[in-house]
Short mmCIF file of C-alpha atoms and ligand atoms in Angstrom, two decimals:
data_model
loop_
_atom_site.label_atom_id
_atom_site.label_comp_id
_atom_site.label_asym_id
_atom_site.label_seq_id
_atom_site.Cartn_x
_atom_site.Cartn_y
_atom_site.Cartn_z
CA MET L 1 15.97 16.86 -13.06
CA ASN L 2 13.99 19.83 -14.04
CA GLY L 3 10.52 18.22 -14.82
CA ILE L 4 8.35 16.21 -12.57
CA THR L 5 8.82 12.58 -11.88
CA ILE L 6 5.87 10.46 -10.48
CA ALA L 7 6.44 7.06 -8.89
CA LEU L 8 3.75 4.46 -9.46
CA SER L 9 3.34 0.80 -9.15
CA LYS L 10 1.72 -1.10 -11.87
CA GLY L 11 -1.65 -2.83 -11.46
CA ARG L 12 -4.36 -1.35 -9.30
CA ILE L 13 -2.50 1.74 -8.29
CA PHE L 14 -1.56 2.67 -11.75
CA GLU L 15 -5.11 2.01 -13.08
CA GLU L 16 -6.79 3.99 -10.33
CA THR L 17 -4.39 6.87 -10.59
CA LEU L 18 -5.07 7.37 -14.20
CA PRO L 19 -8.21 9.44 -13.82
CA LEU L 20 -6.45 11.68 -11.27
CA LEU L 21 -3.60 12.20 -13.54
CA ALA L 22 -5.99 12.91 -16.43
CA ALA L 23 -7.59 15.62 -14.27
CA ALA L 24 -4.10 17.21 -14.15
CA GLY L 25 -3.86 16.99 -17.86
CA ILE L 26 -1.32 13.97 -17.68
CA VAL L 27 -1.94 10.96 -19.95
CA PRO L 28 0.86 8.24 -19.67
CA ASP L 29 2.08 7.13 -23.11
CA GLU L 30 2.00 3.51 -22.10
CA ASN L 31 0.57 1.02 -19.72
CA PRO L 32 3.22 -0.73 -17.48
CA ASP L 33 0.93 -3.81 -17.50
CA THR L 34 1.45 -4.28 -21.20
CA SER L 35 4.79 -2.51 -21.63
CA ARG L 36 8.04 -3.48 -20.02
CA LYS L 37 9.29 0.13 -19.96
CA LEU L 38 10.09 1.45 -16.41
CA ILE L 39 10.19 5.05 -17.54
CA ILE L 40 7.03 6.23 -19.22
CA GLN L 41 6.67 9.49 -20.82
CA THR L 42 3.41 11.31 -20.79
CA SER L 43 1.27 13.77 -22.77
CA ARG L 44 3.14 16.57 -20.85
CA PRO L 45 6.81 16.96 -21.92
CA ASP L 46 7.65 17.97 -18.41
CA VAL L 47 6.08 14.94 -16.54
CA ARG L 48 7.27 11.29 -16.59
CA VAL L 49 6.22 8.28 -14.57
CA VAL L 50 8.51 5.76 -13.12
CA VAL L 51 7.40 2.24 -12.58
CA VAL L 52 8.52 0.66 -9.28
CA ARG L 53 7.40 -1.98 -6.79
CA ALA L 54 4.50 -0.77 -4.57
CA SER L 55 6.72 -0.97 -1.56
CA ASP L 56 9.57 0.93 -3.22
CA VAL L 57 7.34 4.06 -4.02
CA PRO L 58 8.05 5.93 -0.66
CA THR L 59 11.76 5.06 -0.98
CA TYR L 60 11.89 6.86 -4.50
CA VAL L 61 10.05 9.82 -3.20
CA GLN L 62 11.97 10.11 0.12
CA HIS L 63 15.21 10.37 -1.68
CA GLY L 64 13.95 12.77 -4.41
CA ALA L 65 14.34 10.27 -7.27
CA ALA L 66 10.56 11.01 -7.75
CA ASP L 67 8.84 14.14 -6.76
CA LEU L 68 5.44 12.50 -6.29
CA GLY L 69 4.11 9.10 -5.74
CA VAL L 70 1.01 7.05 -4.80
CA ALA L 71 1.34 4.52 -1.97
CA GLY L 72 -1.02 2.41 0.15
CA ARG L 73 -1.48 3.33 3.85
CA ASP L 74 -0.13 -0.21 4.58
CA VAL L 75 3.15 0.61 2.68
CA LEU L 76 3.45 4.11 4.18
CA ILE L 77 3.08 2.74 7.78
CA GLU L 78 5.70 0.13 7.12
CA HIS L 79 7.96 2.61 5.41
CA GLY L 80 7.67 5.01 8.36
CA GLY L 81 7.11 8.14 6.24
CA ALA L 82 10.48 9.86 6.70
CA GLY L 83 11.12 12.72 4.15
CA LEU L 84 7.53 12.39 2.91
CA TYR L 85 4.71 14.90 2.86
CA GLN L 86 1.28 13.21 2.68
CA PRO L 87 -1.09 15.83 1.74
CA LEU L 88 -3.98 13.81 0.27
CA ASP L 89 -5.91 10.56 0.75
CA LEU L 90 -6.81 9.55 -2.89
CA ASN L 91 -9.43 7.16 -1.69
CA ILE L 92 -8.26 4.53 -4.25
CA ALA L 93 -7.14 0.94 -3.99
CA ARG L 94 -9.27 0.61 -0.96
CA CYS L 95 -9.11 -2.57 1.22
CA ARG L 96 -8.94 -3.67 4.85
CA MET L 97 -6.09 -5.09 6.93
CA MET L 98 -7.36 -7.99 8.75
CA VAL L 99 -6.37 -10.86 11.05
CA ALA L 100 -7.47 -14.27 9.45
CA VAL L 101 -7.29 -17.79 10.80
CA PRO L 102 -8.14 -21.31 9.29
CA GLU L 103 -11.82 -22.20 9.42
CA GLY L 104 -12.60 -23.84 12.70
CA PHE L 105 -9.64 -22.20 14.59
CA ASP L 106 -11.02 -20.69 17.87
CA TYR L 107 -9.24 -17.43 17.79
CA ALA L 108 -11.20 -15.78 20.54
CA HIS L 109 -10.42 -18.86 22.78
CA ALA L 110 -6.63 -18.69 21.85
CA VAL L 111 -6.47 -14.96 22.78
CA ARG L 112 -8.46 -15.45 26.05
CA GLN L 113 -6.19 -18.21 27.04
CA GLY L 114 -3.26 -15.85 26.77
CA ALA L 115 -1.71 -18.29 24.34
CA ARG L 116 1.35 -17.14 22.38
CA LEU L 117 0.07 -16.84 18.82
CA LYS L 118 2.21 -17.33 15.82
CA VAL L 119 1.37 -14.89 13.20
CA ALA L 120 2.73 -14.67 9.65
CA THR L 121 2.62 -11.41 7.80
CA LYS L 122 4.33 -8.97 5.36
CA TYR L 123 3.29 -6.13 7.65
CA LEU L 124 5.47 -6.53 10.74
CA ARG L 125 5.00 -2.88 12.10
CA ILE L 126 1.18 -2.88 11.62
CA ALA L 127 0.87 -6.33 13.15
CA ARG L 128 3.22 -5.56 16.05
CA GLU L 129 1.25 -2.39 16.96
CA HIS L 130 -2.21 -4.07 16.63
CA PHE L 131 -1.42 -7.05 18.90
CA ALA L 132 0.49 -4.85 21.51
CA ALA L 133 -2.45 -2.51 21.70
CA LYS L 134 -4.66 -5.46 22.49
CA GLY L 135 -2.13 -7.07 24.81
CA VAL L 136 -1.98 -10.24 22.90
CA HIS L 137 1.30 -12.06 22.87
CA VAL L 138 2.60 -12.99 19.38
CA ASP L 139 5.49 -14.37 17.63
CA LEU L 140 5.65 -12.59 14.28
CA ILE L 141 6.95 -14.35 11.18
CA LYS L 142 8.01 -12.15 8.30
CA LEU L 143 6.84 -13.21 4.83
CA TYR L 144 6.99 -11.44 1.44
CA GLY L 145 3.93 -12.94 -0.14
CA SER L 146 1.26 -15.67 -0.12
CA MET L 147 0.41 -15.22 3.49
CA GLU L 148 -2.63 -17.43 3.00
CA LEU L 149 -0.39 -20.33 2.82
CA ALA L 150 1.16 -20.02 6.15
CA PRO L 151 -1.59 -21.38 8.39
CA LEU L 152 -2.38 -24.17 5.82
CA ALA L 153 1.28 -25.31 5.78
CA GLY L 154 1.60 -25.11 9.53
CA LEU L 155 3.85 -22.15 9.61
CA ALA L 156 1.54 -19.97 11.68
CA ASP L 157 -1.79 -19.86 13.55
CA ALA L 158 -2.93 -16.70 11.97
CA ILE L 159 -2.08 -14.10 9.34
CA VAL L 160 -2.27 -10.38 8.93
CA ASP L 161 -3.16 -9.44 5.34
CA LEU L 162 -5.10 -7.14 3.09
CA VAL L 163 -8.55 -8.24 2.09
CA SER L 164 -10.69 -6.63 -0.48
CA THR L 165 -13.34 -8.98 -1.98
CA GLY L 166 -12.54 -11.91 0.46
CA SER L 167 -12.32 -14.48 -2.32
CA THR L 168 -8.59 -15.19 -1.52
CA LEU L 169 -9.30 -16.06 2.05
CA LYS L 170 -12.33 -18.13 0.93
CA ALA L 171 -10.41 -20.14 -1.56
CA ASN L 172 -7.98 -21.03 1.11
CA ARG L 173 -10.58 -21.81 3.83
CA LEU L 174 -9.52 -18.89 5.98
CA VAL L 175 -11.80 -16.53 7.88
CA ALA L 176 -11.26 -12.88 8.82
CA VAL L 177 -11.57 -12.55 12.65
CA GLU L 178 -10.51 -9.04 13.38
CA HIS L 179 -10.31 -5.77 11.62
CA VAL L 180 -6.94 -3.99 11.84
CA LEU L 181 -7.10 -0.99 9.62
CA ASP L 182 -8.97 0.60 6.73
CA ILE L 183 -6.50 1.09 3.89
CA SER L 184 -6.51 3.46 0.98
CA SER L 185 -3.72 5.04 -1.18
CA ARG L 186 -2.28 8.51 -0.56
CA LEU L 187 -0.42 11.04 -2.67
CA ILE L 188 3.08 11.44 -1.35
CA VAL L 189 5.41 14.41 -2.13
CA ASN L 190 9.18 14.83 -1.64
CA GLN L 191 9.48 17.41 1.14
CA ALA L 192 12.28 19.32 -0.64
CA ALA L 193 10.60 19.14 -4.12
CA LEU L 194 7.53 20.66 -2.43
CA LYS L 195 9.44 23.84 -1.76
CA LEU L 196 11.78 23.93 -4.78
CA LYS L 197 9.22 22.98 -7.46
CA ARG L 198 6.10 24.45 -5.83
CA GLU L 199 5.04 26.34 -8.93
CA SER L 200 4.82 23.28 -11.05
CA LEU L 201 3.57 20.93 -8.26
CA ALA L 202 0.83 23.08 -6.82
CA PRO L 203 -1.43 22.79 -10.01
CA ILE L 204 -1.11 19.00 -9.94
CA LEU L 205 -1.97 18.81 -6.23
CA ASP L 206 -4.98 21.06 -6.85
CA ALA L 207 -6.29 18.93 -9.69
CA PHE L 208 -5.90 15.79 -7.68
CA THR L 209 -7.58 17.30 -4.68
CA ALA L 210 -10.45 18.42 -6.90
CA ALA L 211 -10.69 15.00 -8.67
CA VAL L 212 -10.72 12.68 -5.50
CA ARG L 213 -13.95 10.85 -5.28
CA PRO L 214 -15.50 10.55 -1.72
O1 PRT H 301 2.82 -7.21 -5.73
P1 PRT H 301 3.97 -6.61 -5.09
O2 PRT H 301 4.77 -7.40 -4.04
O3 PRT H 301 4.81 -5.79 -6.04
O4 PRT H 301 3.39 -5.34 -4.22
P2 PRT H 301 2.00 -5.29 -3.63
O5 PRT H 301 1.32 -6.63 -3.62
O6 PRT H 301 2.12 -4.32 -2.43
O7 PRT H 301 1.35 -4.41 -4.76
P3 PRT H 301 -0.15 -4.39 -5.31
O8 PRT H 301 -0.22 -3.50 -6.55
O9 PRT H 301 -0.80 -5.77 -5.28
O10 PRT H 301 -0.89 -3.52 -4.07
C1 PRT H 301 -0.67 -2.17 -3.98
C2 PRT H 301 -1.47 -1.63 -2.87
O11 PRT H 301 -2.93 -1.82 -3.32
C3 PRT H 301 -1.40 -2.29 -1.49
O12 PRT H 301 -0.21 -1.64 -0.96
C4 PRT H 301 -2.76 -1.77 -0.93
O13 PRT H 301 -2.68 -0.61 -0.22
C5 PRT H 301 -3.68 -1.92 -2.16
N1 PRT H 301 -4.63 -2.96 -2.23
C6 PRT H 301 -5.99 -2.87 -2.30
C7 PRT H 301 -4.33 -4.34 -2.12
C8 PRT H 301 -5.53 -5.08 -2.19
N2 PRT H 301 -6.50 -4.06 -2.39
C9 PRT H 301 -5.46 -6.50 -2.18
N3 PRT H 301 -6.60 -7.08 -2.34
N4 PRT H 301 -3.17 -4.91 -2.05
C10 PRT H 301 -3.09 -6.30 -2.05
N5 PRT H 301 -4.25 -7.07 -2.10
C11 PRT H 301 -4.06 -8.69 -2.15
C12 PRT H 301 -4.09 -9.14 -0.75
O14 PRT H 301 -2.78 -9.06 -0.12
C13 PRT H 301 -4.49 -10.59 -0.89
O15 PRT H 301 -3.44 -11.37 -1.39
O16 PRT H 301 -5.08 -9.29 -2.81
C14 PRT H 301 -5.46 -10.48 -2.05
C15 PRT H 301 -6.84 -10.35 -1.52
O17 PRT H 301 -7.76 -10.00 -2.33
P4 PRT H 301 -9.25 -10.40 -2.29
O18 PRT H 301 -9.90 -9.60 -3.34
O19 PRT H 301 -9.19 -11.89 -2.77
O20 PRT H 301 -9.67 -10.25 -0.85
MG1 MG H 302 0.41 -7.80 -5.04
#
């Protein structure tokens, strides 16, 4: 493919990437939140957007099915980053990775006692490294969504999940007890494309760099 393909997920990443794309003179013809199209043309005939699941963005870029993509630090850590160049923190879709437990659960006590904690999460690698670094023994339970339910239903003692406003935790009577990581989204580039398409990619990278807000 001669043009440039950009992999984005719909929702917050698409929305928050729009101003950066605009800075590079790229305006998508449609919004994936209202359109069912998975390939979206743009104001530039040489640039198209493919709409994929957030956790699939690194895979498309790694294999060169997309030249560029935007993915959360959470997604990139879980993916591992093979084949990806990560030149730029876009400082968008910001949130925090947290450990949360039901209101009233004495987390500090459980950890002090050396109890084996059951932790449900979508983010196995991040959770494993976090608890290993603290020397806390955990049994990790992999989930694909709705982590908040796990402690309420008796599946786990704690969860590791993303928090932005905190309203999801609050609505489910959970409290954040530990900060794991600050999260934002990054521009990712296929390593081969960066060499082979340098002339067309460089101006986009420069425009993104200039448009990133601190
Ligand atoms: O939904 P899908 O399974 O396709 O993928 P996804 O959930 O990973 O995609 P999406 O679009 O929801 O998230 C894309 C990226 O946005 C993530 O990889 C994060 O880097 C980033 N991001 C920023 C967030 C949030 N903020 C966020 N609040 N991702 C998810 N959430 C969820 C969180 O998991 C929890 O369920 O929102 C809920 C908490 O929000 P508050 O505001 O109630 O605290
Ligand atoms: Mg989601």
